[in-house]
Coordinates of C-alpha atoms in Angstrom, one line a residue:
G1019 CA -18.1 59.6 -77.9
R1020 CA -18.2 56.1 -76.7
K1021 CA -16.3 57.0 -73.5
D1022 CA -19.0 59.5 -72.6
T1023 CA -21.8 57.1 -73.5
N1024 CA -20.4 54.5 -71.0
K1025 CA -20.9 57.0 -68.3
I1026 CA -24.6 57.4 -69.0
T1027 CA -27.0 54.8 -67.7
I1028 CA -30.4 54.2 -69.4
V1029 CA -33.0 52.1 -67.7
N1030 CA -36.6 51.4 -68.8
F1031 CA -38.4 50.1 -65.7
N1032 CA -40.9 47.5 -66.9
N1033 CA -41.5 49.6 -70.0
E1034 CA -43.4 52.1 -67.8
Q1035 CA -40.8 54.6 -66.6
M1036 CA -37.5 55.8 -67.9
Q1037 CA -34.5 56.8 -65.8
I1038 CA -31.4 58.4 -67.4
T1039 CA -28.4 59.1 -65.1
W1040 CA -25.0 60.5 -65.9
A1041 CA -21.7 61.1 -64.0
A1042 CA -22.1 64.8 -63.5
R1043 CA -18.7 65.5 -62.0
E1044 CA -16.8 63.6 -64.7
L1045 CA -18.8 64.7 -67.8
F1046 CA -19.8 68.2 -66.8
P1047 CA -17.5 69.3 -63.9
G1048 CA -18.8 72.4 -62.2
E1049 CA -21.8 72.9 -64.4
N1050 CA -25.4 72.2 -63.7
V1051 CA -26.8 70.9 -66.9
S1052 CA -30.4 70.6 -68.2
F1053 CA -32.1 67.6 -69.7
S1054 CA -34.8 67.2 -72.4
Y1055 CA -36.3 64.3 -74.3
T1056 CA -38.7 63.2 -77.1
F1057 CA -40.3 59.9 -78.2
N1058 CA -40.8 58.6 -81.8
G1059 CA -38.5 61.3 -83.3
G1060 CA -39.5 63.5 -86.2
Q1061 CA -39.9 67.1 -87.2
H1062 CA -43.2 67.5 -85.3
N1063 CA -42.1 65.9 -82.1
I1064 CA -42.1 68.2 -79.1
W1065 CA -39.1 68.3 -76.8
K1066 CA -40.1 68.0 -73.1
P1067 CA -38.0 69.2 -70.2
C1068 CA -37.1 66.8 -67.4
P1069 CA -40.0 66.6 -65.0
T1070 CA -38.0 65.1 -62.1
Y1071 CA -34.2 65.6 -61.7
L1072 CA -31.9 63.4 -59.7
L1073 CA -29.3 65.3 -57.7
H1074 CA -25.8 64.5 -56.6
Q1075 CA -23.9 67.0 -54.4
G1076 CA -26.3 69.7 -55.5
F1077 CA -25.9 69.1 -59.2
N1078 CA -28.3 67.5 -61.7
S1079 CA -27.2 63.9 -62.2
G1080 CA -30.3 62.2 -63.7
C1081 CA -33.9 62.5 -64.9
Q1082 CA -37.0 60.4 -64.5
F1083 CA -40.0 60.5 -66.9
K1084 CA -42.8 58.3 -68.2
T1085 CA -42.2 55.8 -71.1
E1086 CA -44.3 57.0 -74.0
G1087 CA -42.9 55.0 -77.0
S1088 CA -40.3 52.6 -78.3
T1089 CA -37.9 55.2 -79.8
L1090 CA -36.3 57.8 -77.5
T1091 CA -34.1 60.8 -78.2
I1092 CA -32.4 62.6 -75.3
S1093 CA -30.4 65.8 -75.1
I1094 CA -28.2 67.3 -72.4
M1095 CA -27.5 71.1 -72.6
N1096 CA -25.7 73.6 -70.6
N1097 CA -27.5 75.6 -67.8
N1098 CA -28.9 78.3 -70.0
G1099 CA -29.7 75.9 -72.9
S1100 CA -27.4 77.6 -75.4
K1101 CA -25.2 74.7 -76.1
E1102 CA -25.9 70.9 -76.4
L1103 CA -23.3 68.8 -74.5
F1104 CA -24.7 65.3 -75.2
S1105 CA -27.4 63.7 -77.4
K1106 CA -28.5 60.1 -78.1
R1107 CA -31.2 58.3 -80.0
L1108 CA -32.1 54.8 -78.8
K1109 CA -34.7 52.0 -78.6
S1110 CA -36.3 52.2 -75.2
D1111 CA -37.4 48.5 -75.5
F1112 CA -33.7 47.4 -75.4
Y1113 CA -33.2 48.8 -71.9
I1114 CA -36.1 47.2 -70.1
K1115 CA -35.6 46.1 -66.5
P1116 CA -38.5 43.8 -65.5
S1117 CA -40.4 44.1 -62.3
R1118 CA -40.2 41.6 -59.5
P1119 CA -42.2 38.3 -60.1
E1120 CA -45.7 38.5 -58.7
N1121 CA -47.6 35.8 -56.7
V1122 CA -44.6 33.4 -56.3
T1123 CA -45.6 29.9 -55.2
F1124 CA -43.5 27.0 -54.1
L1125 CA -44.3 23.3 -54.6
W1126 CA -42.1 20.8 -52.7
K1127 CA -42.7 17.1 -53.6
D1128 CA -40.2 14.4 -52.6
D1129 CA -36.8 16.0 -53.5
T1130 CA -38.2 18.3 -56.2
V1131 CA -39.1 22.0 -55.8
T1132 CA -41.1 23.9 -58.4
V1133 CA -41.4 27.6 -58.3
S1134 CA -43.9 29.6 -60.4
C1135 CA -45.2 33.1 -60.7
N1136 CA -47.8 35.2 -62.5
E1137 CA -47.2 35.7 -66.2
P1138 CA -46.4 39.4 -67.1
K1139 CA -48.7 41.2 -69.5
R1140 CA -46.0 42.0 -72.1
A1141 CA -42.9 40.5 -73.6
V1142 CA -43.2 37.2 -71.9
I1143 CA -41.0 35.6 -74.6
C1144 CA -38.1 37.8 -73.6
L1145 CA -38.3 36.8 -69.9
R1146 CA -36.6 34.0 -68.0
L1147 CA -37.4 33.0 -64.4
E1148 CA -34.2 32.5 -62.3
L1149 CA -34.3 30.5 -59.0
Q1150 CA -31.5 30.6 -56.5
Y1151 CA -31.2 28.5 -53.4
K1152 CA -28.7 27.5 -50.7
S1153 CA -28.8 25.6 -47.4
K1154 CA -26.9 26.5 -44.2
F1155 CA -24.1 24.2 -45.4
D1156 CA -23.7 26.1 -48.7
K1157 CA -21.4 29.1 -49.0
E1158 CA -22.7 30.3 -52.4
W1159 CA -26.1 30.4 -54.1
Q1160 CA -27.0 27.6 -56.5
S1161 CA -28.9 28.9 -59.6
K1162 CA -31.4 27.4 -62.0
I1163 CA -32.9 29.4 -65.0
S1164 CA -36.0 28.4 -66.9
R1165 CA -38.6 29.9 -69.2
C1166 CA -41.1 32.2 -67.6
C1167 CA -42.9 31.5 -65.6
S1168 CA -42.0 28.2 -63.8
V1169 CA -38.7 26.6 -62.8
G1170 CA -38.0 23.3 -61.0
E1171 CA -35.0 21.7 -59.4
Q1172 CA -34.3 18.3 -57.9
G1173 CA -32.0 16.9 -55.2
F1174 CA -33.2 18.7 -52.2
D1175 CA -32.6 17.1 -48.8
P1176 CA -35.8 17.0 -46.7
K1177 CA -33.7 17.2 -43.6
K1178 CA -32.1 20.5 -44.6
C1179 CA -33.5 24.0 -44.5
Y1180 CA -33.1 26.0 -47.7
A1181 CA -33.4 29.7 -48.5
F1182 CA -35.0 30.5 -51.9
R1183 CA -35.2 33.6 -54.0
V1184 CA -36.4 34.3 -57.5
R1185 CA -36.3 37.0 -60.1
L1186 CA -37.0 37.7 -63.8
K1187 CA -34.3 38.2 -66.4
R1188 CA -34.4 39.8 -69.9
L1189 CA -32.7 37.9 -72.7
V1190 CA -29.5 39.4 -74.1
P1191 CA -28.9 40.3 -76.9
H1192 CA -32.2 39.2 -78.5
C1193 CA -34.3 41.5 -76.3
N1194 CA -31.9 43.7 -74.4
V1195 CA -28.6 45.4 -75.1
V1196 CA -28.0 45.5 -71.4
N1197 CA -28.3 42.5 -69.1
Y1198 CA -31.1 43.7 -66.8
S1199 CA -32.8 41.6 -64.3
S1200 CA -35.6 42.4 -61.8
D1201 CA -34.9 42.9 -58.1
W1202 CA -34.9 39.7 -56.1
E1203 CA -38.2 38.6 -54.6
A1204 CA -38.0 38.4 -50.8
E1205 CA -36.2 35.3 -49.5
T1206 CA -38.3 32.4 -48.3
F1207 CA -37.2 29.5 -46.2
W1208 CA -38.4 25.9 -46.6
M1209 CA -37.7 22.5 -45.1
N1210 CA -39.4 19.4 -46.5
G1211 CA -42.3 21.3 -47.9
T1212 CA -42.9 23.4 -44.8
S1213 CA -42.4 27.2 -44.8
L1214 CA -40.2 28.6 -42.0
A1215 CA -39.6 32.1 -40.8
S1216 CA -35.9 31.5 -41.0
C1217 CA -33.4 28.7 -41.2
D1218 CA -32.2 29.9 -37.8
D1219 CA -35.4 28.3 -36.4
D1220 CA -34.1 24.9 -37.6
I1221 CA -30.7 25.5 -36.0
E1222 CA -32.4 26.7 -32.8
T1223 CA -34.7 23.6 -32.8
Q1224 CA -31.7 21.3 -33.2
T1225 CA -29.8 23.2 -30.5
N1226 CA -32.8 22.9 -28.1
T1227 CA -33.0 19.2 -28.8
I1228 CA -29.3 18.7 -28.1
I1229 CA -29.6 20.7 -24.9
L1230 CA -32.6 18.7 -23.8
L1231 CA -30.8 15.4 -24.5
S1232 CA -27.7 16.6 -22.7
C1233 CA -29.7 17.6 -19.6
T1234 CA -31.6 14.3 -19.6
L1235 CA -28.3 12.3 -19.8
A1236 CA -26.8 14.5 -17.0
V1237 CA -29.8 13.8 -14.7
L1238 CA -29.7 10.1 -15.4
L1239 CA -25.9 10.0 -14.7
T1240 CA -26.3 12.0 -11.5
V1241 CA -29.1 9.6 -10.3
F1242 CA -26.9 6.6 -11.1
L1243 CA -23.9 8.1 -9.2
L1244 CA -26.0 9.0 -6.2
S1245 CA -27.4 5.4 -6.1
I1246 CA -23.8 4.0 -6.1
L1247 CA -22.7 6.5 -3.4
L1248 CA -25.8 5.6 -1.3
C1249 CA -25.1 1.9 -1.5
K1250 CA -21.5 2.4 -0.5
W1251 CA -22.5 4.8 2.3
Q1252 CA -24.9 2.2 3.7
R1253 CA -22.2 -0.5 3.7
I1254 CA -19.7 1.9 5.5
Q1255 CA -22.4 2.9 8.0
K1256 CA -23.2 -0.8 8.7
S1257 CA -19.5 -1.6 9.2
V1258 CA -18.8 1.4 11.4
M1259 CA -22.1 1.8 13.2
P1260 CA -24.0 -1.6 13.4
V1261 CA -27.7 -1.3 13.3
I1262 CA -29.4 -1.5 16.7
P1263 CA -32.2 -4.1 16.5
D1264 CA -35.7 -2.8 17.2
P1265 CA -37.0 -4.5 20.3
K1266 CA -40.4 -4.5 18.7
Y1267 CA -39.3 -7.2 16.4
V1268 CA -36.8 -9.0 18.7
F1269 CA -39.4 -9.3 21.5
A1270 CA -42.4 -9.7 19.2
D1271 CA -44.2 -12.1 21.6
L1272 CA -43.8 -9.6 24.5
F1273 CA -45.9 -7.1 22.5
N1274 CA -48.2 -9.4 20.6
D1275 CA -48.9 -12.1 23.2
H1276 CA -48.5 -10.3 26.4
S1277 CA -49.4 -6.7 25.4
G1278 CA -46.2 -5.4 26.8
N1279 CA -46.6 -7.0 30.3
F1280 CA -43.0 -7.7 31.0
E1281 CA -43.5 -9.7 34.3
E1282 CA -45.9 -12.1 32.6
W1283 CA -43.7 -12.4 29.6
I1284 CA -40.5 -13.0 31.7
D1285 CA -42.2 -15.7 33.9
K1286 CA -43.4 -17.6 30.9
T1287 CA -40.0 -17.2 29.2
E1288 CA -38.1 -18.6 32.2
H1289 CA -40.4 -21.5 32.5
A1290 CA -40.1 -22.4 28.9
T1291 CA -36.3 -22.0 29.0
V1292 CA -36.0 -24.4 32.0
Q1293 CA -38.3 -26.9 30.4
N1294 CA -36.5 -26.8 27.1
K1295 CA -33.2 -27.1 28.9
A1296 CA -34.4 -30.2 30.7
E1297 CA -35.8 -31.8 27.6
Y1298 CA -32.8 -31.1 25.4
E1299 CA -30.0 -31.6 28.1
E1300 CA -27.7 -34.4 27.1
S1301 CA -27.2 -37.1 29.6
E1302 CA -23.9 -38.8 30.3
C1303 CA -24.2 -42.6 30.1
T1304 CA -22.0 -45.1 31.8
I1305 CA -22.3 -48.6 30.5
E1306 CA -21.6 -51.4 33.0
E1307 CA -21.6 -54.9 31.9
E1308 CA -22.2 -57.5 34.5
S1309 CA -22.1 -61.2 33.9
Q1310 CA -24.4 -63.2 36.0
Q1311 CA -24.1 -66.9 36.4
E1312 CA -27.3 -68.6 36.9
D1313 CA -27.8 -72.1 37.8
Q1314 CA -30.7 -73.5 35.8
N1315 CA -31.6 -76.0 38.6
S1316 CA -31.3 -73.4 41.4
D1317 CA -34.2 -70.9 42.1
K1318 CA -32.1 -69.0 44.6
V1319 CA -30.4 -65.8 44.1
E1320 CA -26.7 -65.8 44.9
S1321 CA -26.9 -62.8 46.9
K1322 CA -29.7 -60.4 47.9
D1323 CA -27.2 -57.7 48.6
N1324 CA -25.8 -57.5 45.2
I1325 CA -25.6 -53.9 44.2
F1326 CA -26.8 -52.6 40.8
S1327 CA -26.1 -49.2 39.4
F1328 CA -28.9 -47.7 37.4
S1329 CA -30.7 -44.6 36.6
G1330 CA -34.4 -43.9 37.2
A1331 CA -35.1 -44.0 33.4
A1332 CA -33.0 -47.2 32.6
D1333 CA -34.7 -50.5 31.4
N1334 CA -33.3 -54.0 31.8
D1335 CA -34.2 -56.3 28.9
H1336 CA -33.0 -59.6 30.2
P1337 CA -30.7 -60.7 33.0
K1338 CA -28.6 -62.7 30.6
T1339 CA -27.8 -59.8 28.5
S1340 CA -25.4 -57.0 29.4
Q1341 CA -26.9 -54.4 31.7
N1342 CA -26.8 -50.7 30.7
A1343 CA -27.2 -48.0 33.3
C1344 CA -27.4 -44.3 32.4
L1345 CA -26.4 -42.1 35.3
T1346 CA -27.1 -38.4 35.2
P1347 CA -25.0 -36.0 37.3
A1348 CA -28.0 -35.5 39.6
S1349 CA -28.7 -39.3 40.2
N1350 CA -25.3 -40.9 40.1
A1351 CA -25.7 -43.2 43.2
T1352 CA -25.5 -46.9 44.2
V1353 CA -28.8 -48.4 45.2
S1354 CA -29.5 -51.8 46.8
L1355 CA -32.2 -54.1 45.7
A1356 CA -33.3 -54.3 49.3
D1357 CA -34.6 -50.8 49.0
F1358 CA -37.2 -51.7 46.3
P1359 CA -39.9 -54.3 46.4
I1360 CA -38.9 -57.2 44.1
S1361 CA -41.0 -59.9 42.6
M1362 CA -39.2 -63.0 41.5
N1363 CA -40.5 -65.2 38.7
D1364 CA -38.2 -68.0 37.9
D1365 CA -35.1 -66.4 36.4
M1366 CA -36.4 -62.7 35.8
Y1367 CA -36.1 -59.8 38.2
V1368 CA -38.7 -57.0 37.8
I1369 CA -38.3 -53.8 39.6
L1370 CA -41.6 -52.3 40.5

């Protein structure tokens, strides 16, 4: 019946090997059945026993044998072969499961990826090449199916890493009564035309880049903060502990001009200090204005004992003009003209 048929699986692997399996515990509970088959049925066909049984919990649950024709007849009998429990005649070509695609190549150009494989020897018209891909941002596989044996897809981001896998499919119902596809070819990982061992490498590379940038920023920030702290510490140190001047620079002439001879240097320094003090010492000036009455017709001086106040460095321009005398603290005295030799020429006094 149909119910029993649904519990039997028929697979023709690449039209080379047949595999028939059945649910032993459900169809034949407690009985170890036997299997036999024949190709291209007829009166003269010879039934062959199963060369290789598949076991499940110690009972025969399947059989494997070589594909020898397009028409197959199978028979399942009880253990001693006295009663047939199941039989079926079928077209083995309608149960083909293709092999994996061979020599798969990838071509990445711009945003387009083209995948191709070797063309199978038989039934190429019944085959389709399916490409599936996803990036680390995709939750499910994206699929694209094309005629064997090349398929292409567009819209790939060169900055993303993608996982690719391909397989061959049989057309249903034109070529197969069961939707059989080959096993998936091993996944490959690509990014912008470059093959990677895994998309984890891309994640690891990005992680390493982020770590490197973070460490670099942390170092720069630390150096910046240390510079600020150093400047503030120097200011605090100067305010709390003033810098003691280096005598090498304060007394540069002691070391450069006198080779460290302190006595020679101090003598010269005191002499220079006294001289500079004398040159730059301000003098206090006292201005005395004296009016002298002269008689144009008289050549005599009214008094020889008239007293003039002057300093050793003062000059008299003319007796008719006002007389200025600068007296220093050391020479503030009254001097008589009698103490100096005086030459009289008409109305001018000259102190020699």
